[in-house]
Short mmCIF file of C-alpha atoms in Angstrom, two decimals:
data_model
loop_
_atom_site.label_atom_id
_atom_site.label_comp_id
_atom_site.label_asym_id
_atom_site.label_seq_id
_atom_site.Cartn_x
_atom_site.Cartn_y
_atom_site.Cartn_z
CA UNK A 534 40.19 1.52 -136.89
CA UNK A 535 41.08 -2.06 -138.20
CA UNK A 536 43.05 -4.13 -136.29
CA UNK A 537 45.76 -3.64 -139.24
CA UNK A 538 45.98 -0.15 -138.54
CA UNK A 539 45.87 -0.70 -134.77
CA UNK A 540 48.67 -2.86 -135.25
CA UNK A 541 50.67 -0.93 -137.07
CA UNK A 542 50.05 2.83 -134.78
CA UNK A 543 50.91 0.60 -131.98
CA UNK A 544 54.24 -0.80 -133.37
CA UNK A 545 55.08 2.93 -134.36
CA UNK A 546 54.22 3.88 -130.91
CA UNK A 547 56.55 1.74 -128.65
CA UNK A 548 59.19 2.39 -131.38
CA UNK A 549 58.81 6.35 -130.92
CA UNK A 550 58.63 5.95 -127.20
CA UNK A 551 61.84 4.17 -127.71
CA UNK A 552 63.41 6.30 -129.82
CA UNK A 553 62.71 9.30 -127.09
CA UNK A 554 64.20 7.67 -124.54
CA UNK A 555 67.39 6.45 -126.64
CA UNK A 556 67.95 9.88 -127.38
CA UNK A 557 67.27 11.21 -123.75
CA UNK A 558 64.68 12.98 -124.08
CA UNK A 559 62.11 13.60 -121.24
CA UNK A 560 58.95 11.22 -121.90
CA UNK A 561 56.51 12.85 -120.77
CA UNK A 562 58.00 16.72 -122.67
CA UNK A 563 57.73 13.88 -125.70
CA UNK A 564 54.44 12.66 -125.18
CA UNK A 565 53.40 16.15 -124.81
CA UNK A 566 55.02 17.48 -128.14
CA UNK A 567 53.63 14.32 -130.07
CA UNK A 568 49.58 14.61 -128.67
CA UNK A 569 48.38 17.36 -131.13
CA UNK A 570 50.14 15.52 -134.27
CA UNK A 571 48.52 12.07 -133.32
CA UNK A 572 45.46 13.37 -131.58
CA UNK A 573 45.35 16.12 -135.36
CA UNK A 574 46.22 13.13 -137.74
CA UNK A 575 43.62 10.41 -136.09
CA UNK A 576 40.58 13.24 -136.29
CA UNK A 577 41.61 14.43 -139.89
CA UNK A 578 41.80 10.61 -141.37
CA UNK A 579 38.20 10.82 -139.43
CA UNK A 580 38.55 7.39 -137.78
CA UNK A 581 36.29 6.12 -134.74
CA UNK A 582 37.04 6.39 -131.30
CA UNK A 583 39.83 9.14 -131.32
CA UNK A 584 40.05 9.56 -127.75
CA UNK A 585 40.25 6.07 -127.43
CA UNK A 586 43.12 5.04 -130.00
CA UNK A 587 44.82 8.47 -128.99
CA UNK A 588 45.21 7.08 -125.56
CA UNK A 589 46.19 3.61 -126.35
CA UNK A 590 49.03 5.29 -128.64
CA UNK A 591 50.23 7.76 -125.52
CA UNK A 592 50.27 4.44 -123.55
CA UNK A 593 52.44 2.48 -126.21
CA UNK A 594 54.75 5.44 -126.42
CA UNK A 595 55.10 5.29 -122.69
CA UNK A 596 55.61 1.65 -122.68
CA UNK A 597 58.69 2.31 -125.17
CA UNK A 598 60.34 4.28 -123.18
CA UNK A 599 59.50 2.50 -119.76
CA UNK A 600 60.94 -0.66 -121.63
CA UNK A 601 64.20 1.50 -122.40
CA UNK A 602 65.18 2.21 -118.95
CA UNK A 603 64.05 -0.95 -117.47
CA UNK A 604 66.72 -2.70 -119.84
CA UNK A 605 69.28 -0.10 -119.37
CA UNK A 606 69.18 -0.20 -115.68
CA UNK A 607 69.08 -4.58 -115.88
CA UNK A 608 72.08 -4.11 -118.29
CA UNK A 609 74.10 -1.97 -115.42
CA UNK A 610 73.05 -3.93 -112.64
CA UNK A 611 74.11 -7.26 -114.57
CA UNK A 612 77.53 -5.52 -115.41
CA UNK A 613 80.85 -5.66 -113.10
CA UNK A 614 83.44 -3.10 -114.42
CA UNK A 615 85.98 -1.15 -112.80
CA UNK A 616 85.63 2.36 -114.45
CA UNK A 617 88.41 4.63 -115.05
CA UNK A 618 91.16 3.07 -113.31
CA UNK A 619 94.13 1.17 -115.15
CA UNK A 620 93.80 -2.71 -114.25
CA UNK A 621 94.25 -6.08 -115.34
CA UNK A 622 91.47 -8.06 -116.76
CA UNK A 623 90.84 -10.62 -119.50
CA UNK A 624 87.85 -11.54 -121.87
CA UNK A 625 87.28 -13.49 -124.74
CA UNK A 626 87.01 -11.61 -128.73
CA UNK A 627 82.96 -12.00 -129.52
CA UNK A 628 83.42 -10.08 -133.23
CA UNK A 629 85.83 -10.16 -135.89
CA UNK A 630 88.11 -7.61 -135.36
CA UNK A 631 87.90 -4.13 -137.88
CA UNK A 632 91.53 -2.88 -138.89
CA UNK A 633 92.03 0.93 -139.69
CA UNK A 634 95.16 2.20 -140.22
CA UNK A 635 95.79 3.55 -137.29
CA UNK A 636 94.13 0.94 -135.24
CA UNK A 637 92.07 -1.87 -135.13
CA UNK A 638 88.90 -2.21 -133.05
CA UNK A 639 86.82 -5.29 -131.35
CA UNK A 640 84.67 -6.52 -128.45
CA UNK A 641 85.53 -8.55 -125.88
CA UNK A 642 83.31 -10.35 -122.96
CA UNK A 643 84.64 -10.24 -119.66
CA UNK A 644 85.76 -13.30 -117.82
CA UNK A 645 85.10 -14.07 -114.36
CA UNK A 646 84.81 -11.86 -111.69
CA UNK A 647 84.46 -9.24 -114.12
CA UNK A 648 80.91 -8.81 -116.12
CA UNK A 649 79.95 -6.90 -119.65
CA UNK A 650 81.57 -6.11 -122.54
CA UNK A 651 84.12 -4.00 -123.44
CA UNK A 652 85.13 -2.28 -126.43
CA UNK A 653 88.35 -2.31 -127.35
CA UNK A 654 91.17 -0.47 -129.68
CA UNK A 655 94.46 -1.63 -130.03
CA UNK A 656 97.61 -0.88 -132.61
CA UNK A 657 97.10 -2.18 -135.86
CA UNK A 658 100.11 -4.31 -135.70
CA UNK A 659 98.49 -7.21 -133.42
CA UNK A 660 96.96 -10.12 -134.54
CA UNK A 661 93.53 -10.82 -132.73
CA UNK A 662 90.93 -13.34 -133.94
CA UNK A 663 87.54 -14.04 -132.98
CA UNK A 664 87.55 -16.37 -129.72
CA UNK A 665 91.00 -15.70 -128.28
CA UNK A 666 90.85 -15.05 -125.11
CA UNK A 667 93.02 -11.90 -124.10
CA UNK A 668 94.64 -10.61 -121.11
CA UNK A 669 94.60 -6.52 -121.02
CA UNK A 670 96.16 -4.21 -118.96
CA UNK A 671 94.77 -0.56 -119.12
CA UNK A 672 91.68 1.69 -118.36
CA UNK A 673 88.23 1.06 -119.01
CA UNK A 674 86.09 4.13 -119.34
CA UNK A 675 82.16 4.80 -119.90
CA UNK A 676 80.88 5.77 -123.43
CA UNK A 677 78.53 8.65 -123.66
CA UNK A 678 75.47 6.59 -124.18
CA UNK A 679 73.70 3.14 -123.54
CA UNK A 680 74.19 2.19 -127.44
CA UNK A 681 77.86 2.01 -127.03
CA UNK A 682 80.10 -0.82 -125.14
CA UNK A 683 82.50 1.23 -122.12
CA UNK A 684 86.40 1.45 -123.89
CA UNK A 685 89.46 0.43 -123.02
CA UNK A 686 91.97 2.65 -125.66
CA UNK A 687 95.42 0.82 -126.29
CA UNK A 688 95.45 -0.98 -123.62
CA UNK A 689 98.20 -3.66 -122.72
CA UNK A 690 97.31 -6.79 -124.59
CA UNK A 691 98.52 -10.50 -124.20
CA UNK A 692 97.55 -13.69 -125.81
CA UNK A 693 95.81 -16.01 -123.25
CA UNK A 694 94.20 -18.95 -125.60
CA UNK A 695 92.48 -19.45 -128.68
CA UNK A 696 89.37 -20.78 -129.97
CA UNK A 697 87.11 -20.01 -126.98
CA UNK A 698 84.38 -18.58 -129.33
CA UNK A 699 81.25 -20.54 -130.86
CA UNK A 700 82.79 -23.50 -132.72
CA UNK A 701 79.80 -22.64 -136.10
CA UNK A 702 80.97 -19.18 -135.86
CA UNK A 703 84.79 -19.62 -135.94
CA UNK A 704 84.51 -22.13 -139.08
CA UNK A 705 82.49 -19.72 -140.52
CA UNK A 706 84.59 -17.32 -140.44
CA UNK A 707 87.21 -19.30 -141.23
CA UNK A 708 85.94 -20.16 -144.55
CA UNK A 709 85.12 -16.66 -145.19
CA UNK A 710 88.78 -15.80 -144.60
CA UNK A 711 89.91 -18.93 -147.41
CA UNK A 712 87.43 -17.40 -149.69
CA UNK A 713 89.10 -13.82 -148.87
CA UNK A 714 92.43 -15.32 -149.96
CA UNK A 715 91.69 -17.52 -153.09
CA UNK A 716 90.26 -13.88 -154.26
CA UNK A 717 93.78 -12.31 -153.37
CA UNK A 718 96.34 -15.28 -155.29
CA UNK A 719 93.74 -14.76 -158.36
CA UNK A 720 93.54 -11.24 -158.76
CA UNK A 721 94.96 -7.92 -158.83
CA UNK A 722 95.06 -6.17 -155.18
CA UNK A 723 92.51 -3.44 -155.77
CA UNK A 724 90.39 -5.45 -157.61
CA UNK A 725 90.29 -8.63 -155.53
CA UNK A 726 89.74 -6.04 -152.50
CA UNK A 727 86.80 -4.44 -154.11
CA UNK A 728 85.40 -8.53 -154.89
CA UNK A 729 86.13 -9.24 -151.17
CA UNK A 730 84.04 -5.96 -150.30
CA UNK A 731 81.40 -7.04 -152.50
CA UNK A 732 80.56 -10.14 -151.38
CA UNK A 733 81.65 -10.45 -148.09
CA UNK A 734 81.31 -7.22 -146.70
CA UNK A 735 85.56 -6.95 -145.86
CA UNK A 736 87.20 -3.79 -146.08
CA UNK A 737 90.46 -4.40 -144.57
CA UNK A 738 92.32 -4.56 -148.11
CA UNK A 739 90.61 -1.07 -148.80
CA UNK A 740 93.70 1.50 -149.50
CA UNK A 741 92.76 4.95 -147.07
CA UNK A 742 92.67 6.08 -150.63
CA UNK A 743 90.44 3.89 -152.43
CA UNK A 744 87.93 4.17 -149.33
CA UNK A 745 88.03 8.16 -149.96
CA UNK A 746 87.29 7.70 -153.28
CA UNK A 747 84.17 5.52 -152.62
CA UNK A 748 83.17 7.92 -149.85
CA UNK A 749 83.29 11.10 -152.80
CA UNK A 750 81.36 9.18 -155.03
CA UNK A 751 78.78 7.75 -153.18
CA UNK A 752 79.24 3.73 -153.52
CA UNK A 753 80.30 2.85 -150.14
CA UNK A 754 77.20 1.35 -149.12
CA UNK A 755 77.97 -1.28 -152.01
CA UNK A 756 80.43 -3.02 -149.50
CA UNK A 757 78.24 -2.39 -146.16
CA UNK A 758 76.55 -5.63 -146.39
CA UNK A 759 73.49 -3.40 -145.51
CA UNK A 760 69.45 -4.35 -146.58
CA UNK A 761 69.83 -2.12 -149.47
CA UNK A 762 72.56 -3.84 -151.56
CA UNK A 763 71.45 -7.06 -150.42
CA UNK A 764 67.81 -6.03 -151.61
CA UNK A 765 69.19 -5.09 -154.44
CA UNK A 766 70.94 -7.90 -155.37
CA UNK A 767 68.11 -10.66 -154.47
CA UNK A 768 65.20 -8.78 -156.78
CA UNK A 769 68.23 -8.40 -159.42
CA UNK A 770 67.99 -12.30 -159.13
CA UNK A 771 64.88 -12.95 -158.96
CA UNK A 772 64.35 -10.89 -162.00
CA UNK A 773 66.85 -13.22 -163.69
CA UNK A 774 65.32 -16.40 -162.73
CA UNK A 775 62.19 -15.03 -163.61
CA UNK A 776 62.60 -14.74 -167.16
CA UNK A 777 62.63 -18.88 -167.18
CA UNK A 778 61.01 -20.38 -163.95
CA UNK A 779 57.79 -20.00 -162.33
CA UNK A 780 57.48 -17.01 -159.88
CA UNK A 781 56.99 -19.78 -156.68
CA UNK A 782 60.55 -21.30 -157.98
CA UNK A 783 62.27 -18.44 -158.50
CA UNK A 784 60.96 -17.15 -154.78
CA UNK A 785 62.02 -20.45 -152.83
CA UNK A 786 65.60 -20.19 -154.70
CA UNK A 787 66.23 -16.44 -153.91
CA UNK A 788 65.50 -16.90 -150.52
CA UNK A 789 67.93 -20.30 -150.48
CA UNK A 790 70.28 -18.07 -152.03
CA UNK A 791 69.73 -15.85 -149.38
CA UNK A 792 70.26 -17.77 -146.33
CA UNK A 793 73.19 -18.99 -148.17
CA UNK A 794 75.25 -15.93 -148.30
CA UNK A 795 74.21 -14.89 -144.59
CA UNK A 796 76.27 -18.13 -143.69
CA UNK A 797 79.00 -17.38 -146.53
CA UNK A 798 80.03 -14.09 -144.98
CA UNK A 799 79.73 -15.67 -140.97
CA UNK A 800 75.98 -14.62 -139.79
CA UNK A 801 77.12 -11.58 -138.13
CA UNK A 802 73.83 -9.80 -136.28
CA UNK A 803 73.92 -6.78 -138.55
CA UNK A 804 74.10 -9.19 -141.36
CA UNK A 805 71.24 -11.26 -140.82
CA UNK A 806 69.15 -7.87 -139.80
CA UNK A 807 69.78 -6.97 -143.61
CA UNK A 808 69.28 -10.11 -145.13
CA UNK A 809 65.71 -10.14 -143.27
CA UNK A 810 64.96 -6.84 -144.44
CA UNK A 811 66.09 -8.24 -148.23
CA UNK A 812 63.84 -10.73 -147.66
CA UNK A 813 61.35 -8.48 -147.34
CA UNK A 814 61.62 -6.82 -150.43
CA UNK A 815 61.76 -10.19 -152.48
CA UNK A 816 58.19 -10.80 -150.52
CA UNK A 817 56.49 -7.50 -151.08
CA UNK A 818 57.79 -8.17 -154.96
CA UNK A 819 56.20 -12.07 -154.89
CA UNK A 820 52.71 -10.76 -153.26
CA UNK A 821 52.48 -7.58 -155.07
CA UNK A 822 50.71 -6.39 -152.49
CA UNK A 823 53.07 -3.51 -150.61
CA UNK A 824 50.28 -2.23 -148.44
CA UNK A 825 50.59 -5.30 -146.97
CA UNK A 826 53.75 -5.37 -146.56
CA UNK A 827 53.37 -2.51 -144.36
CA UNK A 828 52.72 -3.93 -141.21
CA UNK A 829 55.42 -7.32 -142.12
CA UNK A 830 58.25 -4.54 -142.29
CA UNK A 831 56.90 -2.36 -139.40
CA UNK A 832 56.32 -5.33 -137.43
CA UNK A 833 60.08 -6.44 -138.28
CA UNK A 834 61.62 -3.65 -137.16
CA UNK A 835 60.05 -3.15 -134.06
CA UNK A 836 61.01 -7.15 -133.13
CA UNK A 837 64.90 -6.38 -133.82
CA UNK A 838 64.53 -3.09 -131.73
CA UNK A 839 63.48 -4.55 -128.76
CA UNK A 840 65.97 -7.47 -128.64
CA UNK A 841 68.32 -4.96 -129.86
CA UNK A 842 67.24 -1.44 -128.39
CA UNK A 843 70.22 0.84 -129.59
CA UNK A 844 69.58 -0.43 -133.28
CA UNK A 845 66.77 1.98 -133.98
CA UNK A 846 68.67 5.20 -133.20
CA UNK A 847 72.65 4.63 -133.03
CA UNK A 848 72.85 1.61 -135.48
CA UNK A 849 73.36 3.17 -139.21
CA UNK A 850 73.15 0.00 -141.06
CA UNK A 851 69.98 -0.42 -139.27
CA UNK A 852 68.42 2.62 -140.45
CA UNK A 853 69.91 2.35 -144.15
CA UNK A 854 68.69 -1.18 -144.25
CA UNK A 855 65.16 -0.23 -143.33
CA UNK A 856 64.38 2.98 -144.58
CA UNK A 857 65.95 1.64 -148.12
CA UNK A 858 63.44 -0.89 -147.51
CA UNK A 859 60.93 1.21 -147.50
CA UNK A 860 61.82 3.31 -150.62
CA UNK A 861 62.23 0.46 -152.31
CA UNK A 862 58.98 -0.81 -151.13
CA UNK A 863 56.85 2.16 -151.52
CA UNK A 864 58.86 4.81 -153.26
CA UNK A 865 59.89 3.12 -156.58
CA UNK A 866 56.10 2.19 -157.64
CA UNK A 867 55.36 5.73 -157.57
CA UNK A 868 58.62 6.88 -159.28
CA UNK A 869 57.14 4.29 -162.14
CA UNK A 870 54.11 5.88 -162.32
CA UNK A 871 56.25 9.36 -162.54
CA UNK A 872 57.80 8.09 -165.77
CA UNK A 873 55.42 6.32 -167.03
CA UNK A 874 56.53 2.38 -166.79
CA UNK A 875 53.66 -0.03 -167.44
CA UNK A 876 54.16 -2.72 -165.00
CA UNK A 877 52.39 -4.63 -167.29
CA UNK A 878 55.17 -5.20 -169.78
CA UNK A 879 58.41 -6.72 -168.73
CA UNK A 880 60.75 -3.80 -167.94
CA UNK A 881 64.38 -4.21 -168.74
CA UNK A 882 66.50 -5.49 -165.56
CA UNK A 883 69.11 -1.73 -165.81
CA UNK A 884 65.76 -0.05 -165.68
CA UNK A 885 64.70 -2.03 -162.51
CA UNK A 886 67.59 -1.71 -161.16
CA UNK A 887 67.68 2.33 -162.08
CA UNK A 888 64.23 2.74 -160.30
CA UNK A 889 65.27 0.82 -157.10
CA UNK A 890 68.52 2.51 -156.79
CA UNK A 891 67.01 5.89 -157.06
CA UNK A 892 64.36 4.89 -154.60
CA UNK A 893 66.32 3.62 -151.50
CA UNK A 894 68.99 6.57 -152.07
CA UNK A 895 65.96 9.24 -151.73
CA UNK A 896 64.91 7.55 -149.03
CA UNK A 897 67.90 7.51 -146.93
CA UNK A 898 69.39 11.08 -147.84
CA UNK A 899 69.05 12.75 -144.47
CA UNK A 900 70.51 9.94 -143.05
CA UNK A 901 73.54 9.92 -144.90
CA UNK A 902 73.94 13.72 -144.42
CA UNK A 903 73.29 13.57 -140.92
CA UNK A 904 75.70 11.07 -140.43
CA UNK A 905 78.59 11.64 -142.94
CA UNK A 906 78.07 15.82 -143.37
CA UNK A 907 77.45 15.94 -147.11
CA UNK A 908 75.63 13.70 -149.96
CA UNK A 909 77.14 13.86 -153.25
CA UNK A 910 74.14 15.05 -156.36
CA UNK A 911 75.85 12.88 -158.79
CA UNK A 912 75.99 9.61 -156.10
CA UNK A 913 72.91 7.87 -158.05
CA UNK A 914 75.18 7.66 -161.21
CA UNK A 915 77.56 5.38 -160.46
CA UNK A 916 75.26 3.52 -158.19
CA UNK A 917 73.00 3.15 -161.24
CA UNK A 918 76.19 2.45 -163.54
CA UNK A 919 77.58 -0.44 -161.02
CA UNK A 920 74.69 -1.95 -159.81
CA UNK A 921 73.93 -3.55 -162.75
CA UNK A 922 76.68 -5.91 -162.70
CA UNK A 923 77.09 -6.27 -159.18
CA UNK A 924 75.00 -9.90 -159.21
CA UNK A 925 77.29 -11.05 -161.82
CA UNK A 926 80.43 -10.19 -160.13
CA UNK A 927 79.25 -11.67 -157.23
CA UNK A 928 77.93 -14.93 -159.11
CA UNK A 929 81.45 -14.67 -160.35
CA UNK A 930 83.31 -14.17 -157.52
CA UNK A 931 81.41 -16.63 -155.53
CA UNK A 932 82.40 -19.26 -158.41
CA UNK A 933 85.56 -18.16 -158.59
CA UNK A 934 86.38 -19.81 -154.88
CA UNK A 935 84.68 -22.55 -155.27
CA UNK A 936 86.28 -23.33 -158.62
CA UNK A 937 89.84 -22.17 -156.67
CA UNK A 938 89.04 -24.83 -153.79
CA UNK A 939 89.14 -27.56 -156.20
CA UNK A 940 92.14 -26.41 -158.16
CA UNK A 941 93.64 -22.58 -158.50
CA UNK A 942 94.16 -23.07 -162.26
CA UNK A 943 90.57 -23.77 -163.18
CA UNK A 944 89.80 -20.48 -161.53
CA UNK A 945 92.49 -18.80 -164.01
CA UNK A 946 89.42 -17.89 -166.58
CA UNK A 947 86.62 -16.88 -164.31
CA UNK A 948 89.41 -15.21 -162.80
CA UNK A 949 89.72 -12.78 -165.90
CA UNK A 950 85.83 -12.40 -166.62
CA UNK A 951 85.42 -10.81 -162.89
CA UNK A 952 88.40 -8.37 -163.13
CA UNK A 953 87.02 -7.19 -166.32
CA UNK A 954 83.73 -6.40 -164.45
CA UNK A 955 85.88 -5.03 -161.37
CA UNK A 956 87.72 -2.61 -163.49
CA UNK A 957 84.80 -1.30 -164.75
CA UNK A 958 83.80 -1.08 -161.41
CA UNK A 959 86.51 0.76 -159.96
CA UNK A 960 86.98 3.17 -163.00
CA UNK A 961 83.32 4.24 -162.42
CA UNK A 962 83.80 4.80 -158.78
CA UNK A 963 87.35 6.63 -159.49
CA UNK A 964 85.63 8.69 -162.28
CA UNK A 965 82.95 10.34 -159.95
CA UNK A 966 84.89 10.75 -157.00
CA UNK A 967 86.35 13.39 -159.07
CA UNK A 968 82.70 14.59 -160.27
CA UNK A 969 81.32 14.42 -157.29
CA UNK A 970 79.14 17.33 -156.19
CA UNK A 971 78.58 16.94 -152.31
CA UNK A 972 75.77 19.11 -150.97
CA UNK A 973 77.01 19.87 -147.05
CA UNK A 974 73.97 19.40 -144.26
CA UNK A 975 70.79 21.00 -146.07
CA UNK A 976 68.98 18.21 -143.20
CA UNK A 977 71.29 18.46 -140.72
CA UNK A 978 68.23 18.66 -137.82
CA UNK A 979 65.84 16.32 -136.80
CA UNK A 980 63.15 18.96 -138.27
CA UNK A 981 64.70 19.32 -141.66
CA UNK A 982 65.03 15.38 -142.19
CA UNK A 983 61.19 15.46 -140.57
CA UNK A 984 59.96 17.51 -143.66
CA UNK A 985 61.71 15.86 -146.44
CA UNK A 986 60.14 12.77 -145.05
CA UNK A 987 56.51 14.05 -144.96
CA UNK A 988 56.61 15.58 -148.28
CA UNK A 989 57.66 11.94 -149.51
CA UNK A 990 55.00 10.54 -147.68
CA UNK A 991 52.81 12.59 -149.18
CA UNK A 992 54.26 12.30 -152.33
CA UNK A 993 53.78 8.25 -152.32
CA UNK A 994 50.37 8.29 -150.72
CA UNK A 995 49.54 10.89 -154.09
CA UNK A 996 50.49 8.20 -156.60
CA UNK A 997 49.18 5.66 -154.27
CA UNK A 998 45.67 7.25 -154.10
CA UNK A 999 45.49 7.87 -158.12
CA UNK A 1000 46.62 4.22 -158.82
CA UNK A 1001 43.90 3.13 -156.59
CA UNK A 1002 41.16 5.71 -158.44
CA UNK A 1003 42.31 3.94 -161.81
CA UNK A 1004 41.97 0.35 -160.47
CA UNK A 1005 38.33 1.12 -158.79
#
């Protein structure tokens, strides 16, 4: 094998071994179960020193998992909590808190003597922040797995201090919160909720109706902040700077543009995970050369698994964000060759965007099932219909605040253009929440999911294999 392919086995290896042990499964019972498909797949593709490679892979696999538990059991041993008995304790808000309607939800880090973190729900009536420090009174009790911070429901809660958080990440946020409101004093409610959502990823404005209706028609990943949308977005602009700079240019000012809007909506972890996996889209489009990519975005995702091990099974923007990647990546070249696009010619940008759409919403179908119990037939529509426009009202809305910082009249115009756009918007995703046909579970199963996934394997490496046959 080349070291490219070693490489990339290996990667695939610790992250399965991972994966295993996330899940709980016995390593060695998964070892065992994995042998003939590795030990089948290495002879059939015919390659040199089976035995050899076979065994390295078993060992990586093992290594995965033996990584696992050797973090999980540093994690408990670092950790000081008092489980399941009501008590006093205090720690300091490390996330912005997420309001419900029922409730709101956020992490805190215990102070001194207390260790760990603690996830915590409380009535959607207070007013937490990011870096107060807190003073609860309640229970703290385990979570089911290693993924998930212990809980402490409705507990007691009392305003210590404030501002005891990183002093980048609280103005950060705070400017994220002014653009939030110049949005809010220039618009309609719905639609400068659904321009908040957009391009900052907030959802508190949402309506619990509104959100249903997004969740029937299949657009709520436009406000997740996850790699798709923002993959989306960056080859929708580098197809528009394209048309009149040179493709180095317009690559150096996509990716400025990118790091930009990580720090615009506060460089939250999940945030940056999907901006890197956006990035790699806009580099598999500069090379041209997605085989290449393969290792790049394998390679990726292993790195943010093992500094963040629950990502890879219990993190669902993780998984959207790469696996979109990877349709995007792989799938939508051979959906081109399906209907006959020349790549040679310029292809219009709602065709591009079309293609790409389709391709990361095959790719992540069982997820979404798995996850949310049903996947609407008629969810590409709208996502084809809306993400069009979504870099302009972004552009827009973007300009819109900084126009409003200056003065809130001079935003009065722009103001107008975007909630033209945002209408549009929202009547598209109102229109096919009532059309939407949801298909309930047909991969609920880890085997089910498995076999859609090798049939589109084999349905890429197909297309793959002819386009190479025409180019030789």
């Amino acid at each position: 094998m080349i070291p490219a392919d070693i490489l990339f086995g290996g990667a695939i290896a610790v992250m399965a071994g991972i994966a295993a042990a996330s899940l709980g499964w016995n390593i060695l019972t998964t070892m065992a179960l994995a042998a003939p498909f590795l030990f089948g797949g290495l002879a059939l593709l015919k390659k040199l020193y089976v035995w050899k490679t076979f065994l390295v892979f078993l060992a990586l696999m093992f290594f995965g998992a033996f990584y696992y538990h050797l973090s999980f059991n540093i994690k408990i041993a670092s950790e000081n909590i008092p489980y399941g008995e009501k008590s006093s304790f205090s720690g300091v808000v490390v996330d912005e808190p997420r309001t419900q309607e029922k409730y709101q939800s956020f992490n805190i880090k215990l102070e001194s003597p207390l260790r760990g973190e603690v996830f915590v729900l409380a009535s959607p009536r207070g007013v937490y922040h990011y870096g107060d420090l807190l003073e609860l009174n309640g229970a703290i009790e385990p979570r089911k797995t290693f993924a998930e911070n212990p809980i402490a429901a409705f507990p007691d809660i009392k305003l210590l201090a404030e501002y005891r958080g990183s002093r980048v990440k609280e103005a950060l946020l705070g400017f994220k919160h002014a653009i939030l409101e110049k949005f809010t004093s220039a618009l309609p409610a719905q639609e400068a909720a659904l321009l908040g959502g957009l391009t900052l990823g907030s959802r508190a404005e949402f309506t619990p109706e509104f959100k249903s209706q997004m969740s029937r028609s299949g657009t709520t990943h436009l406000v997740a902040l996850s790699g798709y949308n923002i993959a989306i977005l960056v080859l929708a602009i580098a197809k528009v700077f394209g048309k009149f700079l040179s493709r180095r240019k317009t690559f150096y000012i996509t990716t400025g543009i990118i790091l930009l809007f990580v720090v615009m909506v506060g460089a939250e972890a999940s945030v940056v995970r999907a901006a890197i996996m956006g990035f790699l889209a806009l580099l598999a489009k500069e090379t041209g050369r997605t085989f290449s990519m393969r290792n790049a975005i394998v390679l990726t995702a292993l790195g943010m698994t093992l500094f963040h091990l629950t990502v890879l099974v219990y993190d669902i923007g993780f998984q959207l964000s790469f696996l979109s990647l990877l349709g995007i990546v792989y799938l939508s070249p051979a959906l081109k060759q399906v209907l006959r696009f020349d790549e040679r010619k310029d292809i219009p940008i709602w065709k591009e965007i079309a293609i790409l759409t389709a391709s990361a919403q095959l790719a992540v179908v069982p997820v979404i099932v798995n996850t949310f119990g049903s996947f609407s037939l008629t969810a590409i529509i709208p996502n084809v219909l809306i993400l069009g426009f979504v870099p302009l009202t972004m552009f827009l809305g973007f300009l819109l605040a900084a126009v409003s910082f200056i003065h809130a009249y001079l935003g009065f115009f722009i103001a107008k253009l975007a909630e033209v756009l945002l209408a549009y918007e929202i009547g598209v995703i109102k229109l096919f929440a009532t059309l939407s046909v949801p298909i309930e579970a047909p991969f609920a199963g880890r085997f089910l999911a498995f076999l859609y996934y090798s049939v589109m394997i084999l349905f890429i490496y197909h297309f793959a294999d002819s386009q190479r046959t025409k180019q030789g």
